Tab-separated table of C-alpha atoms in Angstrom:
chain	number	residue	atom	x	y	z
Q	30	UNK	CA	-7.296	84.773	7.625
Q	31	UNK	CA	-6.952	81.416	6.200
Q	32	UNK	CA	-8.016	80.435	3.003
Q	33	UNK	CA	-11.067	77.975	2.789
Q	34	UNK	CA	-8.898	75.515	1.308
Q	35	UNK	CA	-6.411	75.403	4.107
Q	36	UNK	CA	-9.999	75.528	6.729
Q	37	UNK	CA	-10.988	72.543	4.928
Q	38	UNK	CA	-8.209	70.408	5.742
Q	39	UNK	CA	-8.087	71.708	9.244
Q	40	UNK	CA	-11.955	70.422	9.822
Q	41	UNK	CA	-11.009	66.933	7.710
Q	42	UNK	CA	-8.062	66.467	10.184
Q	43	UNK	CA	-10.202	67.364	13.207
Q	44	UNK	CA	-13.049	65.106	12.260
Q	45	UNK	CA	-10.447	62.101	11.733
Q	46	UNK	CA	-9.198	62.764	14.822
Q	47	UNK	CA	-12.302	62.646	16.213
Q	48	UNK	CA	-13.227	59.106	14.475
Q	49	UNK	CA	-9.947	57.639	15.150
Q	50	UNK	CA	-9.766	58.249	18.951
Q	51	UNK	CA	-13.690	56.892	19.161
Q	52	UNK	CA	-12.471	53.789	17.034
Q	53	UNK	CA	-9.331	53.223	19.663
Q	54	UNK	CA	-11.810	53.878	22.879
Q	55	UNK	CA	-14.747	51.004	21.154
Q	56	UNK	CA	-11.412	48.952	20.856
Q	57	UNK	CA	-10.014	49.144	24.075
Q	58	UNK	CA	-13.422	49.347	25.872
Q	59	UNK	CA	-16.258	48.294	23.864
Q	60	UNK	CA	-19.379	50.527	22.433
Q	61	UNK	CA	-21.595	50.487	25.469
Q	62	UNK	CA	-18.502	51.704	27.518
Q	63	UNK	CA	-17.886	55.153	25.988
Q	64	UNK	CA	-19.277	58.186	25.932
Q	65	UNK	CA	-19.040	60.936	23.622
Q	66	UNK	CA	-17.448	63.024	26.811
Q	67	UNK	CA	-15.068	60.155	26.771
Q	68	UNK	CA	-14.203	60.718	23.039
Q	69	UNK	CA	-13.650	64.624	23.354
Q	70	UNK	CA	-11.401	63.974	26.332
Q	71	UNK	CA	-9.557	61.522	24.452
Q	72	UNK	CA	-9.416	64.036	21.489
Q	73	UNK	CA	-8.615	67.163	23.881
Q	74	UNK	CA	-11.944	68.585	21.475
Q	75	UNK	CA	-14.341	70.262	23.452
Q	76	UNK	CA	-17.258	68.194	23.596
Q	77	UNK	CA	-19.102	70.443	21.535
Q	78	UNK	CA	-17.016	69.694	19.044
Q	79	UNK	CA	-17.298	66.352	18.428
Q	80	UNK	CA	-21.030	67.020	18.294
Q	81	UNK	CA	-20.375	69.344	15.596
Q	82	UNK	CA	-18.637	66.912	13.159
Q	83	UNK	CA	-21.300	64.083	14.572
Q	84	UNK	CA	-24.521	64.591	15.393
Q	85	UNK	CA	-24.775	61.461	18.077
Q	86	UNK	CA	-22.778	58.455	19.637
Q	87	UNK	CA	-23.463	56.353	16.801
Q	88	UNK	CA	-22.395	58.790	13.981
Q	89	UNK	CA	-18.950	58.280	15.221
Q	90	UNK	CA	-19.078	54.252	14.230
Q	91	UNK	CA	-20.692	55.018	10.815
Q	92	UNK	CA	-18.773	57.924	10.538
Q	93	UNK	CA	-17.758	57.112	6.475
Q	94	UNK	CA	-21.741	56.025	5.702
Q	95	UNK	CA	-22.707	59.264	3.861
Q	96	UNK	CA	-19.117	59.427	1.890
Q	97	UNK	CA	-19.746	55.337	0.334
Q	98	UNK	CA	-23.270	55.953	0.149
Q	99	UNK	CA	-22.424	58.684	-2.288
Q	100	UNK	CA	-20.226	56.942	-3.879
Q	101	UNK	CA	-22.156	53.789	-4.563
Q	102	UNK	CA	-24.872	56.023	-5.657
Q	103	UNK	CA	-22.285	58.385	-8.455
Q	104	UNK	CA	-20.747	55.316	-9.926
Q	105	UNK	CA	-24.543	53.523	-10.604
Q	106	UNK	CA	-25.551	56.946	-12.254
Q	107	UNK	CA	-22.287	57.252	-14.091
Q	108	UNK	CA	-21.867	53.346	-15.604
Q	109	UNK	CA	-21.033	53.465	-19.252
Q	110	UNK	CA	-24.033	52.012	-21.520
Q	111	UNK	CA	-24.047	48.118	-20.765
Q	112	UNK	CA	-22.340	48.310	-17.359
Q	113	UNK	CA	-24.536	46.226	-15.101
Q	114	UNK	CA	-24.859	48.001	-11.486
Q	115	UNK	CA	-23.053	45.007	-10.038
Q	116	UNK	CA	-19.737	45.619	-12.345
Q	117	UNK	CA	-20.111	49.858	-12.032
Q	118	UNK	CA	-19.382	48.995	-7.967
Q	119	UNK	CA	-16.821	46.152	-7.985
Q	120	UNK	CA	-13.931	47.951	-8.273
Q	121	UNK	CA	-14.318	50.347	-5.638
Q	122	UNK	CA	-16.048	47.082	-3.254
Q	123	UNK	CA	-12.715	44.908	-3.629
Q	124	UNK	CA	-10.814	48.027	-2.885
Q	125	UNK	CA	-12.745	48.368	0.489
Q	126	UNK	CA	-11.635	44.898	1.130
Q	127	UNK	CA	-8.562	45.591	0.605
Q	128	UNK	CA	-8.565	48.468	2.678
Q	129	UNK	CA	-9.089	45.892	5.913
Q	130	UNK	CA	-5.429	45.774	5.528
Q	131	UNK	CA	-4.619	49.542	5.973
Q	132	UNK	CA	-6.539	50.495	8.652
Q	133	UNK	CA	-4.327	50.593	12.071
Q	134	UNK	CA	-4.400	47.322	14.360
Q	135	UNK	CA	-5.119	49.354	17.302
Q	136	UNK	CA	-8.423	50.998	15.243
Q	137	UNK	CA	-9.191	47.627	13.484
Q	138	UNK	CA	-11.689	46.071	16.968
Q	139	UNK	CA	-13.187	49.439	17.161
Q	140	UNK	CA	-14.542	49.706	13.216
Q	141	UNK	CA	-18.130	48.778	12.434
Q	142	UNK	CA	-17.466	44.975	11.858
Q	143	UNK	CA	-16.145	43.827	15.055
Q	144	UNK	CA	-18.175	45.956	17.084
Q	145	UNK	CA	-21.415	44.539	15.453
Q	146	UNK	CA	-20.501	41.518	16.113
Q	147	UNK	CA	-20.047	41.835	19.550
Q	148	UNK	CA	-22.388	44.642	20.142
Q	149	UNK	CA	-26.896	44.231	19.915
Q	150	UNK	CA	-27.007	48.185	19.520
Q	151	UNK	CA	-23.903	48.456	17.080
Q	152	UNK	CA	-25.489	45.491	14.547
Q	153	UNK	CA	-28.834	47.166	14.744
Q	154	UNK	CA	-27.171	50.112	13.212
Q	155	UNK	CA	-24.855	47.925	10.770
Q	156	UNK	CA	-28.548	46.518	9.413
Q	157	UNK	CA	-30.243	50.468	9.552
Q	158	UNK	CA	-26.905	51.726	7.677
Q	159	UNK	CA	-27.400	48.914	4.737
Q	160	UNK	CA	-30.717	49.144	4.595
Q	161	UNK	CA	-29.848	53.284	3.591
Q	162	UNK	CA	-27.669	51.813	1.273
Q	163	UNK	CA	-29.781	50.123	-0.623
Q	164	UNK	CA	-32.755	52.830	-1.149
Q	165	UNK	CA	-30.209	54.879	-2.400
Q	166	UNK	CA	-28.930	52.684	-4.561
Q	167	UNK	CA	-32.364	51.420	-5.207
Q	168	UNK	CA	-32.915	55.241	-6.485
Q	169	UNK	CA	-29.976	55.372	-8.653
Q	170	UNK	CA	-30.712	52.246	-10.500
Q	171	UNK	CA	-34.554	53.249	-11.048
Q	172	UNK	CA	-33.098	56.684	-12.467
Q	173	UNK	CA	-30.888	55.266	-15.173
Q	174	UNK	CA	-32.459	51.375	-15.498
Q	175	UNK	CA	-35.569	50.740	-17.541
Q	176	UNK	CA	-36.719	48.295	-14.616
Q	177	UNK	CA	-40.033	48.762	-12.509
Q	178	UNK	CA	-39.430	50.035	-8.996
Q	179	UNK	CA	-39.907	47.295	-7.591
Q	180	UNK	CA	-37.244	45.151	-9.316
Q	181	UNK	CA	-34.946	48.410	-8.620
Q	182	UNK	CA	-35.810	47.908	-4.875
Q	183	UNK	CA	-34.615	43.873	-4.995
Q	184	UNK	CA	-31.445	45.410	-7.042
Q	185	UNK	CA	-30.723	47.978	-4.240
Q	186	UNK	CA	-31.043	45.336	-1.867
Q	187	UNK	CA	-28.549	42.749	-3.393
Q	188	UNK	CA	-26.359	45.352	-4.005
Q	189	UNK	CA	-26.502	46.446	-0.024
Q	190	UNK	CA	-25.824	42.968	1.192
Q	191	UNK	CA	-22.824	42.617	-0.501
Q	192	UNK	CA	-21.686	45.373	2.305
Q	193	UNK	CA	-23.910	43.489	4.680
Q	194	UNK	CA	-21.916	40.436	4.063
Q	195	UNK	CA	-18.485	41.980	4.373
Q	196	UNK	CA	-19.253	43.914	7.893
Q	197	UNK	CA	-20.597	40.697	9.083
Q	198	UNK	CA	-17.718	38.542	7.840
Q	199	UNK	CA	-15.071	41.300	8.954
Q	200	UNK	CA	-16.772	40.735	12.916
Q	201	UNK	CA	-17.008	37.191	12.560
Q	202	UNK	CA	-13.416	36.577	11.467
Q	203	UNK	CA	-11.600	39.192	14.015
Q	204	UNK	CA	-13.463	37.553	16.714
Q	205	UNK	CA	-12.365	34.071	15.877
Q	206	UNK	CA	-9.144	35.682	15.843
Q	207	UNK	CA	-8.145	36.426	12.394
Q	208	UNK	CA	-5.535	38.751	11.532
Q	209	UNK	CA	-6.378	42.050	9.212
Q	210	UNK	CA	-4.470	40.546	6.073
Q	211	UNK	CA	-6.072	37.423	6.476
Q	212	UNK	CA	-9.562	38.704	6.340
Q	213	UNK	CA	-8.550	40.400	3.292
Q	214	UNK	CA	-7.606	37.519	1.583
Q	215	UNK	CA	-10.485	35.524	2.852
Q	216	UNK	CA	-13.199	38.116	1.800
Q	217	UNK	CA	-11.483	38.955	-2.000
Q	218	UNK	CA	-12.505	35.798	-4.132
Q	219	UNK	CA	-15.786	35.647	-1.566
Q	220	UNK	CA	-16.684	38.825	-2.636
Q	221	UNK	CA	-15.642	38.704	-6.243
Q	222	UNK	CA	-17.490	35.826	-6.776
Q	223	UNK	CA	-20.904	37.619	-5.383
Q	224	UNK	CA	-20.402	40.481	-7.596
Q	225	UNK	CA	-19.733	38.076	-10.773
Q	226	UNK	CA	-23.011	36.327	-10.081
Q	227	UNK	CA	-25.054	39.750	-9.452
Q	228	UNK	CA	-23.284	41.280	-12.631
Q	229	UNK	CA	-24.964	37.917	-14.294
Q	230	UNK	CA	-28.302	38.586	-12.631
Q	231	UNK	CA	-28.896	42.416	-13.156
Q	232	UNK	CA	-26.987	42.584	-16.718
Q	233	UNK	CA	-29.915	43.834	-18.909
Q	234	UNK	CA	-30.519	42.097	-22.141
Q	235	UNK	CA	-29.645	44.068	-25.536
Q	236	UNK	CA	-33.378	43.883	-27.315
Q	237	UNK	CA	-33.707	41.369	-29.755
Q	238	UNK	CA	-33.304	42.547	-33.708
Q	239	UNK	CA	-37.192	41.617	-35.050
Q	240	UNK	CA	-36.573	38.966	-38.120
């Protein structure tokens, strides 16, 4: 029998598998123009299986969501005393910019950014997936922020378009033909400079000492 650790890596390899041949088939042949049957063949996965690591045909473009959604969500719950939401996420934001530059060429026109740009159905699901994004985040900053919900909500929602923006500048720039490493570049002080400002706007004030 093999150990749960080793099954564990087994099902992580077979669900990249799964994401990377989807991402090559969007590439080469567009969203509209592949089915999940298409992806399994690709795979050699039963189709069965694919629907077992994805649930539907658009799981397989969003297939990291959950994983940064979590993530945004532990480091806003986790920020040291003083740490605006802004600067608790910057770090691992400008990494995912930088991580434009590591995904492979032949993957790069099937990720979420290019296809939404090119795709009605895909950019409807960029907008649903940041809109999750940002009531979770939303949530996180209401549980550890003495702000009213409401100003939590506009928080979450700033926060979210920061991924908004990147998605939608990542499609723009491949389509106008843009190379990976210079969308990286590009994006970094863009981005940085967003995150500066909204670690400005949602720093909270240290109370006043009464005289």
């Amino acid at each position: 029998m093999s150990s749960p650790g080793l099954r564990e890596r087994k099902k992580a390899r077979t669900r990249r598998l799964i994401a990377d041949t989807a991402a090559r088939l969007f590439a080469e042949r567009g969203y509209e123009h592949v089915s999940v049957s298409d992806v399994a063949r690709e795979a050699e996965v039963a189709e069965q299986t694919v629907y077992n690591y994805f649930r539907s045909k658009e799981q397989l473009v969003t297939d990291r969501e959950e994983q940064i959604r979590h993530r945004l969500c532990d480091l806003v719950r986790n920020r040291p005393a003083g740490t605006s939401p802004a600067a608790a996420i910057r770090a691992f934001v400008l990494d995912s910019v930088a991580g434009i530059r590591r995904i492979p060429p032949e993957l790069w026109q099937g990720e979420l950014g290019h296809l939404a740009a090119i795709s009605p159905a895909v950019h409807r699901l960029a907008l649903e997936l940041t809109d999750r994004q940002a009531e979770a985040i939303a949530e996180a900053i209401a549980d550890t922020t003495p702000v009213p919900p409401e100003i939590a909500r506009l928080q979450g929602i700033a926060l979210a378009g920061v991924f908004r923006i990147i998605i939608a500048e990542a499609g723009r720039r491949t389509v106008e033909g843009e190379t990976q490493d210079a969308i990286a570049d590009g994006l970094h002080p863009i981005i940085e400079n967003i995150l500066d400002e909204l670690d400005r706007w949602l720093t909270t004030p240290e109370p006043q000492a009464s005289p």
